[in-house]
Amino acid sequence: MMKYISTRGNAPELTFEDVLLTGLATDGGLYVPKDVPKYSLEEIESWRDLPYTELAHKVVYPFVEGCVESDALKGMLEDIYNNSNFGHKAIAPLQQLDHNEYVLELFHGPTLAFKDFALQLLGRLLDYVLERRNEKVVIMGATSGDTGSAAIEGTKACRNVDIFILHPHGKVSEVQRRQMTTVTGDNIYNIAIEGNFDEAQDMVKASFGDQTFLRGERKLVAVNSINWARIMAQIVYYFYSSLNLGGPLRPMAYSVPTGNFGDIFAGYMARKMGLPIEQLIIATNSNDVLHRLMSKNLYEVRPLQHTITPSMDIAVSSNFERLLFDLYDRDGKALADLMTTMNKRTETVSLDEEKLAKAREIFDSLGVDEDATVETMQQVFKETGYLLDPHTAIGVKAARECRRNPNIPMITLGTAHPVKFEDAVLRAGYKMPELPHHLTDLMAREERMSVLPSDIEAVHQFIAENTFGK
Ligand SMILES: *Cc1c(COP(=O)(O)O)cnc(C)c1O
């Protein structure tokens, strides 16, 4: 059975089941697998003809073995990755832009962003585990866009999960709001906070810190990418895309639009498991804390900027700690010290040159501002007639700037559908694309949400009223 350890070396080892139900480790670290399964090229090659669901079973099962029955996992994956849930039969199809240049379309799921790949699975895993333990939990999250709708879609059928998603009232796009508020299910609560995203986020953080409002009857579960189960589900599409382009017999390069470093860390995991990946590109928007660290070896947290790529707007990138853990030879003590310094945010921090050099063997990085994002959308449209969403455009820009070897296929992760990001599409001078066929009635569906003041007591009271005595 796979064991999980904390990056800071001072928390109990956990099973998958406990990791699923835990946010941060008790020492403040993040959980990672203790031993990563490693596959030979022959073994990976033997998976070439598997459809997405079967490949997902190969990749995911070793991480959950002992906690989830093989057949139960198979059932969940079949329930998720099929043509009635995903709007494309290939689940994660490749779109070619140029010779040896591709976009991996990860936006055919129910909410049109890659987060569906993981949150659909997370919801089913939670319900499976909670059913067996005869427990119920509360999911609480704040969203400025993609995470909230994907979490709601992923948990709407859960019997043992009530989900409360806070969004800033009037400050998310209509498509994104409707993707949250029109989902039916008596365990779903959309809270529109009369305040901004940061206030909503702060209330969620404070609630995780002090859960007494749940009277000890329930626990809060995190659905952001500090939850290992999310990373795990995202490893699959690196294998899938590589196998589709002649891997593992030839290496691939990936460019990943990055915020919290979750999606790209999944690529790093695929590489650790034996998939030949030559290069991983960290593509950021002007919230470029990681690009500055990678290029100048200076870690300096700056205030958050709101951009036309809201799903990558972060000040700190939490999953980067999982990579640092490996760079520091999995020395939890060393990492705990490093993270303490990095989290002080009073001065700039540098990594050991030797550790950074190890990262640079695999990773390159680029920060892309709004003008360059829009220009890339226009450039690719002129070249191919294909409209990129602005997050994916950042990935394509970085792929083109940072590519090391033109003979190696370069795959940019297409993280969202452009229809979700009206501001960027209009700014680039294009008409809004049509909603994909499974969402054509989105604008006509009935909405349900509760507007609350930006006051944590009011939010806690609302959660308590709707959680207990149902
Ligand atoms: C969440 C998200 C990202 C960033 O992913 P991370 O795992 O946080 O790096 C990029 N693009 C889109 C569209 C997203 O929704």
Short mmCIF file of C-alpha atoms and ligand atoms in Angstrom, two decimals:
data_model
loop_
_atom_site.label_atom_id
_atom_site.label_comp_id
_atom_site.label_asym_id
_atom_site.label_seq_id
_atom_site.Cartn_x
_atom_site.Cartn_y
_atom_site.Cartn_z
CA MET A 1 0.00 0.00 0.00
CA MET A 2 1.33 3.40 -1.00
CA LYS A 3 2.40 5.61 1.90
CA TYR A 4 2.46 9.39 1.79
CA ILE A 5 4.95 11.63 3.57
CA SER A 6 5.02 15.33 4.32
CA THR A 7 7.49 17.61 2.55
CA ARG A 8 8.51 19.01 5.94
CA GLY A 9 9.36 15.64 7.45
CA ASN A 10 7.59 16.06 10.75
CA ALA A 11 4.05 14.74 10.26
CA PRO A 12 2.71 11.17 10.37
CA GLU A 13 2.90 8.99 7.27
CA LEU A 14 -0.58 8.58 5.86
CA THR A 15 -2.48 6.23 3.57
CA PHE A 16 -4.16 7.52 0.43
CA GLU A 17 -7.50 7.64 2.20
CA ASP A 18 -6.24 9.96 4.91
CA VAL A 19 -4.36 12.12 2.42
CA LEU A 20 -7.58 12.52 0.46
CA LEU A 21 -9.38 13.82 3.56
CA THR A 22 -6.52 16.01 4.78
CA GLY A 23 -5.43 19.39 3.51
CA LEU A 24 -2.02 20.46 4.74
CA ALA A 25 0.07 18.09 6.82
CA THR A 26 0.22 18.89 10.54
CA ASP A 27 3.77 20.26 10.10
CA GLY A 28 2.53 22.69 7.42
CA GLY A 29 3.93 20.60 4.56
CA LEU A 30 2.28 18.94 1.57
CA TYR A 31 1.84 15.21 1.14
CA VAL A 32 3.74 13.35 -1.60
CA PRO A 33 4.05 9.62 -2.31
CA LYS A 34 6.87 8.00 -0.36
CA ASP A 35 7.88 5.76 -3.28
CA VAL A 36 6.93 6.59 -6.82
CA PRO A 37 6.15 3.65 -9.13
CA LYS A 38 8.64 3.49 -12.00
CA TYR A 39 7.87 1.90 -15.36
CA SER A 40 10.17 0.66 -18.11
CA LEU A 41 9.81 1.94 -21.67
CA GLU A 42 8.50 -1.51 -22.70
CA GLU A 43 5.79 -1.36 -20.07
CA ILE A 44 4.70 2.14 -21.03
CA GLU A 45 4.83 1.15 -24.70
CA SER A 46 2.43 -1.73 -23.94
CA TRP A 47 -0.21 0.87 -22.90
CA ARG A 48 -0.19 2.53 -26.32
CA ASP A 49 -3.55 1.28 -27.54
CA LEU A 50 -5.49 1.78 -24.32
CA PRO A 51 -8.45 4.16 -24.36
CA TYR A 52 -8.29 7.03 -21.87
CA THR A 53 -10.17 5.27 -19.05
CA GLU A 54 -8.03 2.16 -19.14
CA LEU A 55 -4.82 4.15 -19.26
CA ALA A 56 -6.10 6.19 -16.31
CA HIS A 57 -6.60 2.97 -14.36
CA LYS A 58 -2.99 1.88 -15.03
CA VAL A 59 -1.61 5.23 -13.89
CA VAL A 60 -3.88 5.93 -10.92
CA TYR A 61 -4.37 2.51 -9.32
CA PRO A 62 -0.91 2.15 -7.67
CA PHE A 63 -1.50 5.46 -5.85
CA VAL A 64 -4.81 4.33 -4.31
CA GLU A 65 -4.20 0.60 -3.95
CA GLY A 66 -5.30 -0.76 -0.59
CA CYS A 67 -7.80 2.08 -0.12
CA VAL A 68 -9.88 1.78 -3.29
CA GLU A 69 -10.84 -1.56 -4.90
CA SER A 70 -9.57 -1.96 -8.44
CA ASP A 71 -13.08 -2.52 -9.82
CA ALA A 72 -14.51 0.42 -7.91
CA LEU A 73 -11.84 2.67 -9.41
CA LYS A 74 -12.61 1.27 -12.84
CA GLY A 75 -16.30 2.10 -12.34
CA MET A 76 -15.50 5.67 -11.30
CA LEU A 77 -13.21 6.24 -14.28
CA GLU A 78 -15.80 4.87 -16.70
CA ASP A 79 -18.41 7.11 -15.14
CA ILE A 80 -16.17 10.17 -15.62
CA TYR A 81 -14.20 9.84 -18.84
CA ASN A 82 -16.94 9.08 -21.35
CA ASN A 83 -18.77 10.86 -24.09
CA SER A 84 -21.81 11.81 -22.03
CA ASN A 85 -19.67 13.65 -19.48
CA PHE A 86 -16.92 14.92 -21.80
CA GLY A 87 -17.90 16.65 -25.01
CA HIS A 88 -15.19 14.93 -27.08
CA LYS A 89 -14.86 11.21 -27.61
CA ALA A 90 -11.08 11.27 -27.32
CA ILE A 91 -11.41 12.95 -23.85
CA ALA A 92 -8.05 14.74 -24.28
CA PRO A 93 -7.59 15.29 -28.04
CA LEU A 94 -4.50 16.86 -29.61
CA GLN A 95 -4.80 19.86 -31.92
CA GLN A 96 -1.86 20.50 -34.23
CA LEU A 97 -0.67 24.10 -34.65
CA ASP A 98 2.50 23.61 -36.63
CA HIS A 99 5.10 21.02 -37.50
CA ASN A 100 5.81 19.24 -34.21
CA GLU A 101 3.70 21.72 -32.27
CA TYR A 102 0.44 20.76 -30.53
CA VAL A 103 -2.20 21.87 -28.04
CA LEU A 104 -3.56 19.17 -25.74
CA GLU A 105 -7.23 20.10 -25.35
CA LEU A 106 -8.15 19.56 -21.73
CA PHE A 107 -11.35 21.59 -21.85
CA HIS A 108 -14.01 19.15 -23.01
CA GLY A 109 -15.23 18.31 -19.50
CA PRO A 110 -18.43 19.59 -17.87
CA THR A 111 -16.99 23.03 -16.95
CA LEU A 112 -14.66 23.51 -19.92
CA ALA A 113 -11.35 23.62 -18.04
CA PHE A 114 -8.71 21.02 -17.21
CA LYS A 115 -9.73 21.06 -13.54
CA ASP A 116 -12.60 18.71 -14.43
CA PHE A 117 -10.11 15.88 -15.01
CA ALA A 118 -9.19 15.86 -11.35
CA LEU A 119 -12.25 17.22 -9.56
CA GLN A 120 -14.60 14.73 -11.21
CA LEU A 121 -12.45 11.97 -9.73
CA LEU A 122 -11.96 13.70 -6.39
CA GLY A 123 -15.73 13.90 -5.81
CA ARG A 124 -16.25 10.22 -6.52
CA LEU A 125 -13.28 9.14 -4.42
CA LEU A 126 -14.50 11.24 -1.49
CA ASP A 127 -17.97 9.76 -1.61
CA TYR A 128 -16.59 6.21 -1.86
CA VAL A 129 -14.31 6.63 1.14
CA LEU A 130 -16.85 8.55 3.25
CA GLU A 131 -19.58 5.99 2.57
CA ARG A 132 -17.33 3.27 3.94
CA ARG A 133 -16.38 5.32 7.00
CA ASN A 134 -19.96 6.44 7.50
CA GLU A 135 -18.81 10.06 7.70
CA LYS A 136 -19.83 13.31 6.10
CA VAL A 137 -17.65 16.33 5.30
CA VAL A 138 -18.01 19.93 4.25
CA ILE A 139 -16.12 21.34 1.29
CA MET A 140 -15.51 25.04 1.49
CA GLY A 141 -13.72 27.00 -1.20
CA ALA A 142 -13.36 30.46 -2.66
CA THR A 143 -13.19 30.93 -6.38
CA SER A 144 -12.58 33.64 -8.91
CA GLY A 145 -13.52 31.24 -11.66
CA ASP A 146 -12.59 27.71 -12.69
CA THR A 147 -12.07 25.84 -9.42
CA GLY A 148 -15.52 26.55 -8.01
CA SER A 149 -17.52 25.27 -10.95
CA ALA A 150 -15.32 22.21 -11.42
CA ALA A 151 -15.61 21.35 -7.71
CA ILE A 152 -19.39 21.78 -7.80
CA GLU A 153 -19.75 19.60 -10.90
CA GLY A 154 -17.43 17.02 -9.35
CA THR A 155 -19.36 16.71 -6.09
CA LYS A 156 -22.97 17.34 -7.12
CA ALA A 157 -23.86 13.65 -6.88
CA CYS A 158 -22.03 13.07 -3.57
CA ARG A 159 -24.25 11.90 -0.74
CA ASN A 160 -21.69 12.56 1.97
CA VAL A 161 -20.42 15.98 0.94
CA ASP A 162 -22.00 19.41 1.31
CA ILE A 163 -20.20 22.00 -0.75
CA PHE A 164 -20.09 25.75 -0.12
CA ILE A 165 -18.39 27.86 -2.76
CA LEU A 166 -17.83 31.57 -2.18
CA HIS A 167 -17.43 33.94 -5.09
CA PRO A 168 -17.19 37.74 -5.13
CA HIS A 169 -20.68 39.06 -5.94
CA GLY A 170 -20.83 40.59 -9.42
CA LYS A 171 -17.14 39.99 -10.06
CA VAL A 172 -17.07 36.73 -12.00
CA SER A 173 -18.08 36.45 -15.64
CA GLU A 174 -21.64 35.43 -16.43
CA VAL A 175 -20.59 32.11 -17.96
CA GLN A 176 -18.48 31.27 -14.96
CA ARG A 177 -21.19 32.29 -12.48
CA ARG A 178 -23.85 30.30 -14.29
CA GLN A 179 -21.59 27.26 -14.41
CA MET A 180 -21.75 27.31 -10.61
CA THR A 181 -25.24 28.56 -9.86
CA THR A 182 -27.24 26.47 -12.32
CA VAL A 183 -26.03 23.09 -11.11
CA THR A 184 -28.86 21.32 -9.32
CA GLY A 185 -28.26 19.27 -6.20
CA ASP A 186 -29.40 19.77 -2.61
CA ASN A 187 -25.81 19.59 -1.34
CA ILE A 188 -24.63 22.61 -3.36
CA TYR A 189 -24.49 26.12 -1.94
CA ASN A 190 -23.25 29.11 -3.89
CA ILE A 191 -22.47 32.09 -1.71
CA ALA A 192 -22.02 35.44 -3.42
CA ILE A 193 -19.97 37.56 -1.03
CA GLU A 194 -20.46 41.32 -1.05
CA GLY A 195 -16.72 41.86 -1.27
CA ASN A 196 -13.74 40.93 -3.40
CA PHE A 197 -12.06 37.60 -4.05
CA ASP A 198 -9.33 38.13 -1.47
CA GLU A 199 -11.90 38.66 1.28
CA ALA A 200 -13.66 35.45 0.28
CA GLN A 201 -10.34 33.60 0.20
CA ASP A 202 -9.36 34.94 3.63
CA MET A 203 -12.65 33.73 5.12
CA VAL A 204 -12.03 30.24 3.75
CA LYS A 205 -8.47 30.17 5.10
CA ALA A 206 -9.64 31.34 8.53
CA SER A 207 -12.35 28.67 8.55
CA PHE A 208 -9.81 25.90 7.94
CA GLY A 209 -7.75 27.27 10.82
CA ASP A 210 -10.67 27.28 13.27
CA GLN A 211 -13.38 24.75 12.48
CA THR A 212 -15.35 25.12 15.71
CA PHE A 213 -18.35 26.42 13.74
CA LEU A 214 -18.79 22.82 12.56
CA ARG A 215 -19.22 21.75 16.22
CA GLY A 216 -16.92 18.78 15.78
CA GLU A 217 -19.57 16.98 13.73
CA ARG A 218 -17.92 17.56 10.40
CA LYS A 219 -14.48 18.27 8.96
CA LEU A 220 -13.57 20.68 6.19
CA VAL A 221 -11.95 19.17 3.11
CA ALA A 222 -9.78 21.14 0.69
CA VAL A 223 -10.38 20.91 -3.04
CA ASN A 224 -7.49 23.11 -4.15
CA SER A 225 -4.41 21.53 -5.67
CA ILE A 226 -2.67 20.99 -2.35
CA ASN A 227 -4.87 17.87 -2.35
CA TRP A 228 -2.70 15.07 -3.74
CA ALA A 229 -5.64 13.34 -5.44
CA ARG A 230 -5.89 16.21 -7.88
CA ILE A 231 -2.27 15.94 -9.00
CA MET A 232 -2.61 12.18 -9.36
CA ALA A 233 -5.50 12.43 -11.83
CA GLN A 234 -3.58 14.94 -13.95
CA ILE A 235 -0.59 12.63 -14.52
CA VAL A 236 -2.72 10.54 -16.86
CA TYR A 237 -2.93 12.99 -19.75
CA TYR A 238 0.83 13.36 -20.00
CA PHE A 239 1.05 9.62 -20.67
CA TYR A 240 -1.95 9.77 -22.99
CA SER A 241 -0.61 12.59 -25.17
CA SER A 242 2.88 11.14 -25.33
CA LEU A 243 1.64 7.70 -26.36
CA ASN A 244 -0.47 9.33 -29.07
CA LEU A 245 2.58 11.04 -30.60
CA GLY A 246 4.97 8.11 -30.61
CA GLY A 247 6.12 8.13 -27.00
CA PRO A 248 7.69 6.64 -25.02
CA LEU A 249 10.06 5.76 -27.85
CA ARG A 250 10.68 9.45 -28.44
CA PRO A 251 10.75 12.20 -25.81
CA MET A 252 8.21 15.03 -25.57
CA ALA A 253 8.36 18.62 -24.34
CA TYR A 254 5.46 20.28 -22.51
CA SER A 255 4.56 23.90 -21.91
CA VAL A 256 2.15 24.40 -19.00
CA PRO A 257 0.19 27.56 -18.14
CA THR A 258 0.96 27.70 -14.44
CA GLY A 259 -0.52 29.24 -11.31
CA ASN A 260 -0.22 27.01 -8.28
CA PHE A 261 2.23 24.62 -9.98
CA GLY A 262 -0.24 21.71 -9.72
CA ASP A 263 -0.70 20.82 -13.38
CA ILE A 264 3.00 21.06 -14.21
CA PHE A 265 3.94 19.07 -11.11
CA ALA A 266 1.81 16.25 -12.55
CA GLY A 267 4.09 16.35 -15.61
CA TYR A 268 7.14 16.15 -13.39
CA MET A 269 5.56 13.09 -11.73
CA ALA A 270 4.96 11.45 -15.12
CA ARG A 271 8.65 11.94 -15.84
CA LYS A 272 9.61 10.39 -12.50
CA MET A 273 7.43 7.41 -13.36
CA GLY A 274 9.52 6.82 -16.48
CA LEU A 275 7.85 8.82 -19.25
CA PRO A 276 10.57 10.44 -21.39
CA ILE A 277 9.99 14.18 -20.97
CA GLU A 278 12.80 16.36 -22.24
CA GLN A 279 11.57 19.73 -21.08
CA LEU A 280 8.82 21.23 -18.92
CA ILE A 281 8.10 24.93 -19.40
CA ILE A 282 6.63 26.97 -16.57
CA ALA A 283 4.47 29.57 -18.36
CA THR A 284 3.19 32.30 -16.05
CA ASN A 285 1.29 35.57 -16.50
CA SER A 286 2.62 38.76 -14.89
CA ASN A 287 2.20 37.08 -11.50
CA ASP A 288 5.61 35.62 -12.27
CA VAL A 289 7.10 34.68 -8.90
CA LEU A 290 8.24 31.33 -10.30
CA HIS A 291 9.73 32.77 -13.48
CA ARG A 292 11.76 35.26 -11.45
CA LEU A 293 12.99 32.47 -9.20
CA MET A 294 13.92 30.20 -12.12
CA SER A 295 15.62 32.89 -14.19
CA LYS A 296 17.30 35.06 -11.52
CA ASN A 297 17.37 32.78 -8.47
CA LEU A 298 15.48 35.39 -6.48
CA TYR A 299 12.34 34.46 -4.59
CA GLU A 300 10.33 37.55 -3.83
CA VAL A 301 6.58 37.60 -3.23
CA ARG A 302 4.85 40.58 -4.81
CA PRO A 303 1.23 41.77 -4.47
CA LEU A 304 -1.33 39.94 -6.59
CA GLN A 305 -2.17 41.45 -9.97
CA HIS A 306 -5.56 40.85 -11.56
CA THR A 307 -5.13 39.87 -15.21
CA ILE A 308 -7.12 38.59 -18.19
CA THR A 309 -5.92 35.13 -17.15
CA PRO A 310 -7.57 35.02 -13.70
CA SER A 311 -7.01 31.30 -13.18
CA MET A 312 -3.25 31.90 -13.03
CA ASP A 313 -3.43 34.93 -10.72
CA ILE A 314 -1.47 33.86 -7.65
CA ALA A 315 1.05 35.58 -5.38
CA VAL A 316 2.64 32.37 -4.09
CA SER A 317 2.68 29.01 -5.82
CA SER A 318 1.95 26.37 -3.20
CA ASN A 319 2.78 23.17 -5.07
CA PHE A 320 6.30 24.36 -5.86
CA GLU A 321 7.17 23.05 -2.40
CA ARG A 322 6.63 19.52 -3.74
CA LEU A 323 9.37 20.08 -6.34
CA LEU A 324 11.69 21.74 -3.81
CA PHE A 325 11.35 18.62 -1.65
CA ASP A 326 12.96 16.54 -4.40
CA LEU A 327 15.56 19.20 -5.24
CA TYR A 328 16.63 19.14 -1.58
CA ASP A 329 16.96 15.33 -1.75
CA ARG A 330 13.74 14.81 0.22
CA ASP A 331 15.33 16.26 3.34
CA GLY A 332 12.25 17.39 5.29
CA LYS A 333 14.24 19.28 7.88
CA ALA A 334 16.13 21.30 5.25
CA LEU A 335 12.88 22.03 3.49
CA ALA A 336 11.09 23.11 6.66
CA ASP A 337 13.88 25.64 7.26
CA LEU A 338 13.78 26.85 3.67
CA MET A 339 9.99 27.25 3.70
CA THR A 340 10.13 29.19 6.97
CA THR A 341 12.51 31.65 5.33
CA MET A 342 10.51 31.81 2.10
CA ASN A 343 7.25 32.40 3.96
CA LYS A 344 8.63 35.32 5.96
CA ARG A 345 8.43 37.43 2.83
CA THR A 346 10.53 40.15 4.43
CA GLU A 347 13.52 39.74 2.18
CA THR A 348 14.36 37.95 -1.06
CA VAL A 349 15.55 34.36 -0.80
CA SER A 350 17.84 32.41 -3.13
CA LEU A 351 18.13 28.66 -3.54
CA ASP A 352 21.46 26.79 -3.50
CA GLU A 353 22.83 27.22 -7.02
CA GLU A 354 23.37 23.48 -7.25
CA LYS A 355 19.69 22.75 -6.43
CA LEU A 356 18.49 25.31 -8.93
CA ALA A 357 20.79 23.82 -11.58
CA LYS A 358 19.05 20.47 -11.05
CA ALA A 359 15.68 22.11 -11.69
CA ARG A 360 16.97 23.89 -14.77
CA GLU A 361 17.96 20.56 -16.36
CA ILE A 362 14.23 19.94 -16.83
CA PHE A 363 12.43 23.24 -16.36
CA ASP A 364 12.47 26.48 -18.30
CA SER A 365 10.19 29.43 -17.62
CA LEU A 366 8.66 32.56 -19.08
CA GLY A 367 6.42 35.34 -17.76
CA VAL A 368 3.95 36.62 -20.37
CA ASP A 369 2.16 39.96 -19.99
CA GLU A 370 -1.36 40.78 -21.21
CA ASP A 371 -0.28 42.36 -24.51
CA ALA A 372 1.84 39.35 -25.44
CA THR A 373 -1.04 37.04 -24.43
CA VAL A 374 -3.46 38.81 -26.76
CA GLU A 375 -0.87 38.96 -29.56
CA THR A 376 -0.34 35.21 -29.30
CA MET A 377 -4.10 34.60 -29.56
CA GLN A 378 -4.09 36.73 -32.74
CA GLN A 379 -0.95 35.14 -34.16
CA VAL A 380 -2.20 31.58 -33.75
CA PHE A 381 -5.62 32.51 -35.12
CA LYS A 382 -4.00 34.00 -38.22
CA GLU A 383 -1.78 30.95 -38.69
CA THR A 384 -4.42 28.26 -38.15
CA GLY A 385 -7.91 29.72 -37.63
CA TYR A 386 -7.83 28.28 -34.11
CA LEU A 387 -8.89 30.46 -31.17
CA LEU A 388 -6.86 29.90 -28.01
CA ASP A 389 -8.12 30.78 -24.56
CA PRO A 390 -5.78 33.36 -22.97
CA HIS A 391 -4.28 30.87 -20.46
CA THR A 392 -3.38 28.46 -23.24
CA ALA A 393 -2.00 31.39 -25.27
CA ILE A 394 0.49 32.04 -22.47
CA GLY A 395 1.55 28.41 -22.76
CA VAL A 396 1.99 28.63 -26.53
CA LYS A 397 4.00 31.84 -26.25
CA ALA A 398 6.34 30.24 -23.71
CA ALA A 399 6.58 27.07 -25.81
CA ARG A 400 7.76 29.12 -28.78
CA GLU A 401 10.24 31.22 -26.79
CA CYS A 402 11.76 28.50 -24.63
CA ARG A 403 11.83 25.49 -26.93
CA ARG A 404 15.16 23.65 -26.83
CA ASN A 405 14.88 21.17 -29.67
CA PRO A 406 12.56 21.62 -32.69
CA ASN A 407 12.72 17.90 -33.45
CA ILE A 408 10.96 17.03 -30.22
CA PRO A 409 7.17 17.43 -30.24
CA MET A 410 6.13 20.44 -28.16
CA ILE A 411 2.77 20.04 -26.44
CA THR A 412 1.10 23.01 -24.75
CA LEU A 413 -1.60 22.09 -22.27
CA GLY A 414 -4.85 23.70 -23.43
CA THR A 415 -6.22 24.47 -20.00
CA ALA A 416 -9.57 26.12 -20.84
CA HIS A 417 -12.07 26.85 -23.59
CA PRO A 418 -12.01 30.47 -24.83
CA VAL A 419 -15.77 30.86 -24.27
CA LYS A 420 -15.04 31.21 -20.54
CA PHE A 421 -12.88 34.31 -21.00
CA GLU A 422 -14.86 36.97 -22.77
CA ASP A 423 -12.61 39.93 -21.83
CA ALA A 424 -9.58 38.40 -23.51
CA VAL A 425 -11.46 37.20 -26.59
CA LEU A 426 -13.00 40.64 -27.18
CA ARG A 427 -9.71 42.37 -26.52
CA ALA A 428 -8.07 40.20 -29.17
CA GLY A 429 -10.78 41.39 -31.57
CA TYR A 430 -12.81 38.20 -31.99
CA LYS A 431 -16.48 37.36 -31.63
CA MET A 432 -17.37 35.12 -28.73
CA PRO A 433 -17.38 31.47 -29.81
CA GLU A 434 -20.55 29.45 -29.28
CA LEU A 435 -21.01 27.41 -26.15
CA PRO A 436 -20.20 23.73 -26.75
CA HIS A 437 -23.25 21.56 -27.39
CA HIS A 438 -23.58 20.19 -23.85
CA LEU A 439 -23.92 23.75 -22.51
CA THR A 440 -26.08 25.46 -25.11
CA ASP A 441 -28.92 26.10 -22.63
CA LEU A 442 -26.62 27.52 -19.92
CA MET A 443 -27.95 31.06 -20.27
CA ALA A 444 -31.54 29.85 -19.87
CA ARG A 445 -31.06 27.64 -16.81
CA GLU A 446 -32.36 28.71 -13.43
CA GLU A 447 -29.75 30.12 -11.01
CA ARG A 448 -29.53 29.51 -7.28
CA MET A 449 -27.26 31.48 -4.96
CA SER A 450 -27.31 33.30 -1.64
CA VAL A 451 -25.90 36.79 -1.30
CA LEU A 452 -24.16 37.33 2.04
CA PRO A 453 -22.21 40.23 3.53
CA SER A 454 -18.44 39.93 3.67
CA ASP A 455 -18.59 38.74 7.27
CA ILE A 456 -17.24 35.41 8.47
CA GLU A 457 -19.89 35.05 11.20
CA ALA A 458 -22.66 35.31 8.64
CA VAL A 459 -20.96 32.72 6.43
CA HIS A 460 -20.44 30.32 9.33
CA GLN A 461 -24.05 30.68 10.41
CA PHE A 462 -25.21 29.98 6.86
CA ILE A 463 -23.06 26.84 6.66
CA ALA A 464 -24.24 25.60 10.07
CA GLU A 465 -27.91 26.18 9.21
CA ASN A 466 -27.60 24.26 5.98
CA THR A 467 -25.40 21.45 7.24
CA PHE A 468 -26.96 20.25 10.48
CA GLY A 469 -30.36 18.71 11.00
CA LYS A 470 -30.95 18.03 7.33
C1 LIG B 1 -6.21 26.44 -12.65
C2 LIG B 1 -5.84 26.87 -14.01
C3 LIG B 1 -4.48 27.07 -14.39
C4 LIG B 1 -3.32 26.90 -13.41
O1 LIG B 1 -3.15 25.58 -12.98
P1 LIG B 1 -2.19 25.26 -11.73
O2 LIG B 1 -2.34 23.80 -11.49
O3 LIG B 1 -2.69 26.10 -10.59
O4 LIG B 1 -0.81 25.64 -12.12
C5 LIG B 1 -4.21 27.44 -15.69
N1 LIG B 1 -5.20 27.63 -16.59
C6 LIG B 1 -6.50 27.47 -16.28
C7 LIG B 1 -7.53 27.73 -17.31
C8 LIG B 1 -6.88 27.08 -14.98
O5 LIG B 1 -8.17 26.92 -14.67
#
